[in-house]
CSV table of C-alpha atoms and ligand atoms in Angstrom, one decimal:
chain,number,residue,atom,x,y,z
A,1,MET,CA,-34.6,-18.9,56.7
A,2,ARG,CA,-34.3,-20.1,60.3
A,3,PRO,CA,-35.4,-23.4,61.7
A,4,GLY,CA,-38.4,-23.1,64.0
A,5,LYS,CA,-39.1,-25.3,67.1
A,6,ALA,CA,-42.3,-27.0,65.9
A,7,SER,CA,-40.7,-29.6,63.6
A,8,SER,CA,-40.5,-33.2,64.9
A,9,SER,CA,-37.6,-34.1,62.7
A,10,TRP,CA,-34.6,-32.2,61.3
A,11,LEU,CA,-32.5,-32.1,58.1
A,12,GLU,CA,-28.8,-32.0,58.8
A,13,VAL,CA,-27.1,-30.6,55.7
A,14,SER,CA,-23.3,-31.0,55.8
A,15,VAL,CA,-20.9,-29.8,53.1
A,16,VAL,CA,-17.5,-31.4,53.1
A,17,THR,CA,-15.0,-29.4,51.2
A,18,SER,CA,-11.4,-28.3,51.0
A,19,PRO,CA,-10.1,-25.3,52.9
A,20,GLU,CA,-9.8,-23.5,49.5
A,21,ALA,CA,-13.5,-24.1,48.5
A,22,ALA,CA,-14.9,-23.5,52.0
A,23,GLU,CA,-15.6,-19.8,51.4
A,24,VAL,CA,-17.7,-20.6,48.3
A,25,ALA,CA,-19.5,-23.4,50.1
A,26,ALA,CA,-20.2,-21.1,53.1
A,27,ALA,CA,-21.6,-18.4,50.6
A,28,LEU,CA,-23.9,-21.0,49.2
A,29,LEU,CA,-25.0,-22.3,52.6
A,30,VAL,CA,-25.7,-18.8,54.0
A,31,GLU,CA,-28.5,-18.5,51.4
A,32,LEU,CA,-30.1,-21.6,53.0
A,33,VAL,CA,-29.7,-20.7,56.7
A,34,PRO,CA,-28.2,-17.6,58.3
A,35,GLY,CA,-25.7,-19.6,60.4
A,36,TRP,CA,-23.9,-22.9,60.4
A,37,ALA,CA,-21.2,-24.7,62.4
A,38,GLU,CA,-17.8,-25.3,61.0
A,39,GLU,CA,-15.3,-28.1,61.8
A,40,ARG,CA,-11.7,-28.1,60.4
A,41,GLY,CA,-9.7,-31.3,60.5
A,42,ASP,CA,-7.3,-33.4,58.5
A,43,GLY,CA,-10.1,-34.4,56.1
A,44,GLY,CA,-10.8,-30.8,55.1
A,45,VAL,CA,-13.6,-28.5,56.2
A,46,ARG,CA,-17.2,-29.6,57.2
A,47,LEU,CA,-19.9,-27.0,57.3
A,48,VAL,CA,-23.1,-28.1,59.0
A,49,ALA,CA,-26.6,-26.6,59.2
A,50,TRP,CA,-29.9,-27.8,60.5
A,51,LEU,CA,-33.4,-27.1,59.1
A,52,PRO,CA,-36.8,-28.3,60.1
A,53,ASP,CA,-37.8,-31.3,57.9
A,54,ASP,CA,-40.6,-29.8,55.8
A,55,PRO,CA,-41.3,-29.3,52.1
A,56,VAL,CA,-39.8,-25.7,52.1
A,57,SER,CA,-36.5,-26.9,53.5
A,58,ARG,CA,-36.4,-29.8,51.1
A,59,ARG,CA,-36.8,-27.4,48.2
A,60,CYS,CA,-34.0,-25.2,49.6
A,61,VAL,CA,-31.7,-28.2,49.9
A,62,GLU,CA,-32.5,-29.1,46.3
A,63,ALA,CA,-31.6,-25.6,45.2
A,64,LEU,CA,-28.3,-25.8,47.2
A,65,LEU,CA,-27.4,-29.1,45.5
A,66,GLY,CA,-28.0,-27.4,42.1
A,67,ARG,CA,-25.8,-24.5,43.0
A,68,ILE,CA,-23.0,-26.7,44.4
A,69,ARG,CA,-22.9,-28.4,41.0
A,70,GLN,CA,-22.2,-25.0,39.5
A,71,VAL,CA,-19.2,-24.1,41.6
A,72,ALA,CA,-17.0,-24.6,38.5
A,73,VAL,CA,-18.0,-21.0,37.7
A,74,TRP,CA,-15.7,-20.0,40.6
A,75,GLY,CA,-13.0,-22.0,39.0
A,76,LEU,CA,-13.3,-24.7,41.6
A,77,ASP,CA,-13.6,-28.5,41.2
A,78,PRO,CA,-17.3,-29.3,41.9
A,79,GLY,CA,-16.1,-32.6,43.4
A,80,ALA,CA,-14.4,-30.5,46.1
A,81,CYS,CA,-17.9,-29.7,47.6
A,82,GLN,CA,-19.8,-32.8,48.7
A,83,VAL,CA,-23.2,-32.3,50.2
A,84,ARG,CA,-24.8,-34.9,52.6
A,85,VAL,CA,-28.3,-34.6,53.8
A,86,ARG,CA,-29.7,-36.8,56.6
A,87,THR,CA,-32.8,-36.7,58.6
A,88,ILE,CA,-32.5,-36.6,62.4
A,89,PRO,CA,-35.7,-37.8,64.0
A,90,GLY,CA,-36.9,-35.6,66.9
A,91,GLN,CA,-33.5,-34.0,67.6
A,92,PRO,CA,-33.9,-30.3,68.5
A,93,TRP,CA,-31.9,-28.1,66.2
A,94,GLU,CA,-30.7,-26.1,69.2
A,95,THR,CA,-29.1,-29.2,70.9
A,96,ALA,CA,-27.1,-30.0,67.8
A,97,TRP,CA,-26.1,-26.4,67.4
A,98,ARG,CA,-25.0,-26.0,71.0
A,99,ARG,CA,-22.6,-28.9,70.7
A,100,HIS,CA,-20.8,-27.0,68.0
A,101,PHE,CA,-20.7,-23.4,69.2
A,102,GLN,CA,-18.3,-23.2,72.1
A,103,PRO,CA,-16.7,-20.1,73.7
A,104,PHE,CA,-13.6,-18.9,72.0
A,105,ARG,CA,-11.0,-16.1,72.5
A,106,VAL,CA,-10.2,-13.4,69.9
A,107,GLY,CA,-7.5,-11.0,71.2
A,108,ARG,CA,-8.9,-9.3,74.3
A,109,PHE,CA,-12.4,-10.7,73.8
A,110,LEU,CA,-14.0,-14.0,74.8
A,111,VAL,CA,-17.0,-14.7,72.5
A,112,ARG,CA,-19.6,-17.1,74.0
A,113,PRO,CA,-23.1,-18.2,73.3
A,114,PRO,CA,-25.8,-17.4,75.9
A,115,TRP,CA,-26.1,-21.0,77.0
A,116,ALA,CA,-22.4,-21.6,77.7
A,117,HIS,CA,-21.2,-21.2,81.3
A,118,HIS,CA,-19.7,-17.9,82.0
A,119,ARG,CA,-15.9,-18.1,82.2
A,120,ARG,CA,-13.9,-15.1,83.3
A,121,GLY,CA,-11.3,-15.9,80.8
A,122,GLY,CA,-8.3,-14.2,82.3
A,123,GLY,CA,-9.4,-10.6,82.1
A,124,ALA,CA,-11.1,-11.0,78.7
A,125,LEU,CA,-14.0,-8.8,77.7
A,126,VAL,CA,-16.9,-11.2,77.3
A,127,LEU,CA,-19.2,-10.8,74.2
A,128,VAL,CA,-22.4,-12.9,74.4
A,129,LEU,CA,-23.6,-13.7,70.9
A,130,ASN,CA,-26.3,-16.0,69.7
A,131,PRO,CA,-25.1,-17.8,66.6
A,132,GLY,CA,-27.3,-18.4,63.6
A,133,MET,CA,-29.3,-15.1,63.9
A,134,ALA,CA,-27.2,-12.6,61.9
A,135,PHE,CA,-23.7,-12.4,60.5
A,136,GLY,CA,-21.2,-11.7,63.2
A,137,THR,CA,-20.6,-14.5,65.6
A,138,GLY,CA,-16.9,-13.8,65.6
A,139,LEU,CA,-16.3,-17.1,63.8
A,140,HIS,CA,-15.6,-15.5,60.5
A,141,GLU,CA,-12.0,-14.3,59.7
A,142,SER,CA,-13.2,-10.8,58.6
A,143,THR,CA,-14.8,-10.3,62.1
A,144,ARG,CA,-11.8,-11.6,64.0
A,145,LEU,CA,-9.5,-9.3,62.2
A,146,CYS,CA,-11.6,-6.3,63.4
A,147,LEU,CA,-11.8,-7.6,66.9
A,148,ARG,CA,-8.0,-8.0,67.1
A,149,VAL,CA,-7.3,-4.3,66.2
A,150,LEU,CA,-10.2,-2.7,68.2
A,151,PRO,CA,-8.4,-2.5,71.6
A,152,ASP,CA,-5.5,-0.5,69.9
A,153,LEU,CA,-7.9,2.0,68.4
A,154,VAL,CA,-10.9,2.5,70.6
A,155,ARG,CA,-10.3,4.8,73.6
A,156,ARG,CA,-12.7,5.3,76.5
A,157,GLY,CA,-15.3,8.0,75.6
A,158,ALA,CA,-14.5,7.6,71.8
A,159,ARG,CA,-17.3,7.9,69.3
A,160,VAL,CA,-17.4,4.8,67.1
A,161,LEU,CA,-19.5,4.2,64.0
A,162,ASP,CA,-20.1,0.5,63.0
A,163,VAL,CA,-21.5,0.4,59.5
A,164,GLY,CA,-22.8,-3.1,58.6
A,165,THR,CA,-23.2,-4.1,62.2
A,166,GLY,CA,-24.9,-7.5,61.5
A,167,SER,CA,-25.2,-9.1,65.0
A,168,GLY,CA,-23.7,-6.0,66.5
A,169,ILE,CA,-20.6,-7.8,67.6
A,170,LEU,CA,-18.1,-5.0,66.7
A,171,ALA,CA,-20.4,-2.3,68.2
A,172,ILE,CA,-20.7,-4.3,71.4
A,173,ALA,CA,-17.0,-4.9,71.5
A,174,ALA,CA,-16.3,-1.2,71.1
A,175,ALA,CA,-18.8,-0.3,73.8
A,176,LYS,CA,-17.1,-2.8,76.2
A,177,LEU,CA,-13.9,-0.8,75.5
A,178,GLY,CA,-15.8,2.3,76.7
A,179,ALA,CA,-16.9,3.9,73.4
A,180,ARG,CA,-20.3,5.4,72.5
A,181,VAL,CA,-21.4,3.6,69.3
A,182,LEU,CA,-23.8,4.3,66.5
A,183,ALA,CA,-24.4,1.0,64.7
A,184,VAL,CA,-26.0,0.9,61.2
A,185,ASP,CA,-27.3,-1.9,59.0
A,186,CYS,CA,-29.5,-1.9,55.9
A,187,ASP,CA,-31.2,-5.1,57.1
A,188,ARG,CA,-34.1,-4.5,59.5
A,189,LEU,CA,-33.8,-8.0,61.0
A,190,ALA,CA,-30.0,-7.4,61.7
A,191,CYS,CA,-30.9,-4.1,63.4
A,192,GLN,CA,-33.4,-5.9,65.7
A,193,ILE,CA,-30.8,-8.6,66.5
A,194,ALA,CA,-28.1,-6.1,67.1
A,195,ARG,CA,-30.3,-4.2,69.6
A,196,ALA,CA,-31.2,-7.5,71.4
A,197,ASN,CA,-27.5,-8.4,71.5
A,198,ALA,CA,-26.6,-5.0,72.9
A,199,ARG,CA,-29.2,-5.5,75.6
A,200,ALA,CA,-28.0,-9.0,76.4
A,201,ASN,CA,-24.4,-7.6,76.7
A,202,ARG,CA,-25.7,-4.7,79.0
A,203,VAL,CA,-24.3,-2.0,76.7
A,204,SER,CA,-27.6,-0.7,75.2
A,205,ASP,CA,-27.0,2.6,76.9
A,206,ARG,CA,-23.9,3.0,74.8
A,207,VAL,CA,-25.0,1.4,71.5
A,208,VAL,CA,-27.6,3.1,69.3
A,209,VAL,CA,-28.7,1.0,66.3
A,210,ARG,CA,-30.2,2.6,63.2
A,211,CYS,CA,-31.4,1.0,60.0
A,212,GLY,CA,-30.2,2.5,56.7
A,213,ASP,CA,-27.7,2.5,53.8
A,214,LEU,CA,-24.1,3.2,54.6
A,215,PHE,CA,-23.9,6.7,56.4
A,216,GLY,CA,-27.5,7.6,55.6
A,217,PRO,CA,-28.6,7.6,59.3
A,218,VAL,CA,-25.3,9.2,60.5
A,219,ARG,CA,-24.9,12.8,61.8
A,220,GLY,CA,-21.6,14.1,62.9
A,221,ARG,CA,-18.1,12.6,63.0
A,222,ALA,CA,-16.6,9.6,64.7
A,223,ASP,CA,-13.1,8.8,66.1
A,224,VAL,CA,-13.3,5.3,64.6
A,225,VAL,CA,-15.4,3.9,61.8
A,226,LEU,CA,-15.7,0.2,61.5
A,227,MET,CA,-16.8,-1.5,58.3
A,228,ASN,CA,-16.7,-5.2,57.8
A,229,ILE,CA,-18.8,-5.5,54.6
A,230,THR,CA,-17.5,-6.3,51.1
A,231,ALA,CA,-15.0,-4.6,48.7
A,232,GLU,CA,-17.8,-3.3,46.5
A,233,VAL,CA,-19.6,-1.6,49.4
A,234,LEU,CA,-16.3,-0.3,50.8
A,235,LEU,CA,-15.6,1.3,47.4
A,236,ARG,CA,-19.0,3.1,47.6
A,237,ALA,CA,-18.1,4.3,51.1
A,238,VAL,CA,-14.6,5.7,50.2
A,239,PRO,CA,-15.8,9.1,48.9
A,240,LEU,CA,-18.3,9.4,51.8
A,241,VAL,CA,-16.3,8.3,54.9
A,242,GLY,CA,-14.3,11.6,55.2
A,243,ARG,CA,-17.5,13.5,56.2
A,244,HIS,CA,-18.0,11.1,59.1
A,245,LEU,CA,-14.4,10.7,60.4
A,246,ARG,CA,-12.7,13.2,62.7
A,247,PRO,CA,-9.3,14.5,61.6
A,248,GLY,CA,-6.8,11.8,62.6
A,249,GLY,CA,-9.5,9.3,62.9
A,250,ALA,CA,-9.2,5.6,62.0
A,251,TRP,CA,-11.3,3.7,59.4
A,252,VAL,CA,-11.2,-0.1,59.8
A,253,VAL,CA,-12.0,-1.8,56.6
A,254,SER,CA,-12.6,-5.6,56.4
A,255,GLY,CA,-14.5,-8.1,54.3
A,256,MET,CA,-11.9,-7.9,51.5
A,257,VAL,CA,-10.0,-10.8,50.0
A,258,ALA,CA,-6.6,-10.9,48.5
A,259,GLY,CA,-7.9,-10.2,45.0
A,260,ASN,CA,-9.9,-7.0,45.8
A,261,ALA,CA,-8.2,-5.3,48.7
A,262,LYS,CA,-5.8,-3.4,46.5
A,263,SER,CA,-8.6,-1.5,44.7
A,264,VAL,CA,-10.1,-0.4,48.0
A,265,LEU,CA,-6.7,0.7,49.4
A,266,GLU,CA,-5.9,2.6,46.3
A,267,ALA,CA,-9.2,4.4,46.2
A,268,ALA,CA,-8.8,5.2,49.9
A,269,ALA,CA,-5.3,6.6,49.3
A,270,ALA,CA,-6.7,8.8,46.5
A,271,HIS,CA,-9.1,10.3,49.2
A,272,GLY,CA,-6.2,11.1,51.6
A,273,LEU,CA,-6.5,8.0,53.8
A,274,ARG,CA,-3.1,6.5,54.8
A,275,VAL,CA,-2.7,2.8,55.3
A,276,GLU,CA,-1.5,2.4,58.9
A,277,ARG,CA,-1.9,-1.3,59.3
A,278,LEU,CA,-2.6,-4.3,57.0
A,279,LEU,CA,-4.0,-7.5,58.5
A,280,ARG,CA,-4.6,-10.9,57.0
A,281,ASP,CA,-6.1,-14.2,58.0
A,282,GLY,CA,-5.9,-16.8,55.2
A,283,GLU,CA,-7.5,-15.2,52.1
A,284,TRP,CA,-9.1,-12.4,54.1
A,285,ARG,CA,-7.7,-8.9,54.3
A,286,ALA,CA,-8.4,-6.0,56.6
A,287,ALA,CA,-6.7,-2.6,57.1
A,288,VAL,CA,-6.6,0.3,59.5
A,289,LEU,CA,-6.7,3.6,57.4
A,290,ARG,CA,-5.9,6.9,59.0
A,291,ALA,CA,-7.4,10.3,58.1
A,292,ALA,CA,-5.1,13.3,57.9
A,293,GLY,CA,-5.1,15.8,60.7
A,294,GLY,CA,-5.1,15.9,64.6
A,295,GLN,CA,-4.9,13.0,67.0
A,296,ASN,CA,-7.8,11.1,68.5
A,297,ARG,CA,-8.2,13.2,71.7
A,298,ALA,CA,-10.3,10.8,73.8
A,299,ALA,CA,-8.6,9.4,76.9
A,300,PRO,CA,-7.2,5.9,76.7
A,301,SER,CA,-9.5,3.1,77.8
A,302,GLY,CA,-8.6,1.2,80.9
C,1,LIG,C1,-20.2,-9.2,56.8
C,1,LIG,S1,-21.5,-8.7,57.8
C,1,LIG,C2,-20.6,-8.0,59.1
C,1,LIG,C3,-21.3,-8.1,60.5
C,1,LIG,C4,-20.5,-7.7,61.7
C,1,LIG,N1,-20.2,-6.3,61.6
C,1,LIG,C5,-19.1,-8.5,61.8
C,1,LIG,O1,-18.1,-7.8,61.7
C,1,LIG,O2,-19.2,-9.7,61.9
C,1,LIG,C6,-22.0,-7.3,56.8
C,1,LIG,C7,-23.3,-6.6,57.3
C,1,LIG,O3,-23.4,-5.4,56.5
C,1,LIG,C8,-24.7,-5.1,56.1
C,1,LIG,N2,-24.7,-4.3,54.9
C,1,LIG,C9,-24.4,-4.6,53.7
C,1,LIG,N3,-24.4,-3.6,52.9
C,1,LIG,C10,-24.8,-2.5,53.6
C,1,LIG,C11,-25.0,-1.1,53.4
C,1,LIG,N4,-24.9,-0.6,52.1
C,1,LIG,N5,-25.4,-0.3,54.4
C,1,LIG,C12,-25.5,-0.8,55.6
C,1,LIG,N6,-25.3,-2.1,55.9
C,1,LIG,C13,-24.9,-3.0,55.0
C,1,LIG,C14,-25.3,-6.5,56.0
C,1,LIG,O4,-26.7,-6.5,56.1
C,1,LIG,C15,-24.6,-7.3,57.0
C,1,LIG,O5,-25.3,-7.4,58.2
């Protein structure tokens, strides 16, 4: 659900929580709105979302409050998640959002919203992303881990597959490194957003977006396969990925947490994929897995 422009007042929903409970709170919030702003400070983590003030939004907020009370099922103290809802008369959602989403650097990339002034950022590759439309603003740890390793893996002219593209952020980043990318998502809206973002980043000639499940829309093999999804989906992909990866190709898996990364890495090892690099950011885990065989023969990117 996404706030429209017609509402004359807005509901600001903020969840104040501990860093430990923030993931659970974010998972609950994402069912209410596709994006939110996050502030981390001494007092903990504050997640904020804005919705038009109407009966549908109020029912959604009620549902959120009910689910927050049930966080004990995740083994967390419900008191750790406090929800505050306030009405903001006449304030456009966009204005509030824009205050929170500022350009930021991840490795070689500078991620910025369309309204922020263009900054050259010391040779960074700029990714223009509109937050709140689909998962993949670069704010999430699982996305950041992938962005960090991309420049080491993606060579100019390489063929890259981005399965679970969301906003298209990883596909666009790979294209900016000189790759030709096939991006896949099972969510039609995400596919539309990824295409729009590829156009906004002027890489639509190098990024093809197809809608489908896992490798369904894929023909042929890639030098690099990117998948930032969940451990469950990664486990489904393990027996299939070998058909879509060139010998010596790299598979970047992300979206795992400490508790479930091992099962994915063990399943991958059983299918001949060697762990080349393990990455972590807080609870989040990612890995670069290498297929047996020849080297990636594409020329290095500049
Ligand atoms: C965590 S988001 C990642 C978005 C982006 N790639 C990033 O790194 O920020 C996962 C995306 O995978 C998509 N997805 C989930 N299961 C899928 C499947 N079986 N096949 C294709 N896409 C899937 C979701 O719709 C969602 O857009």
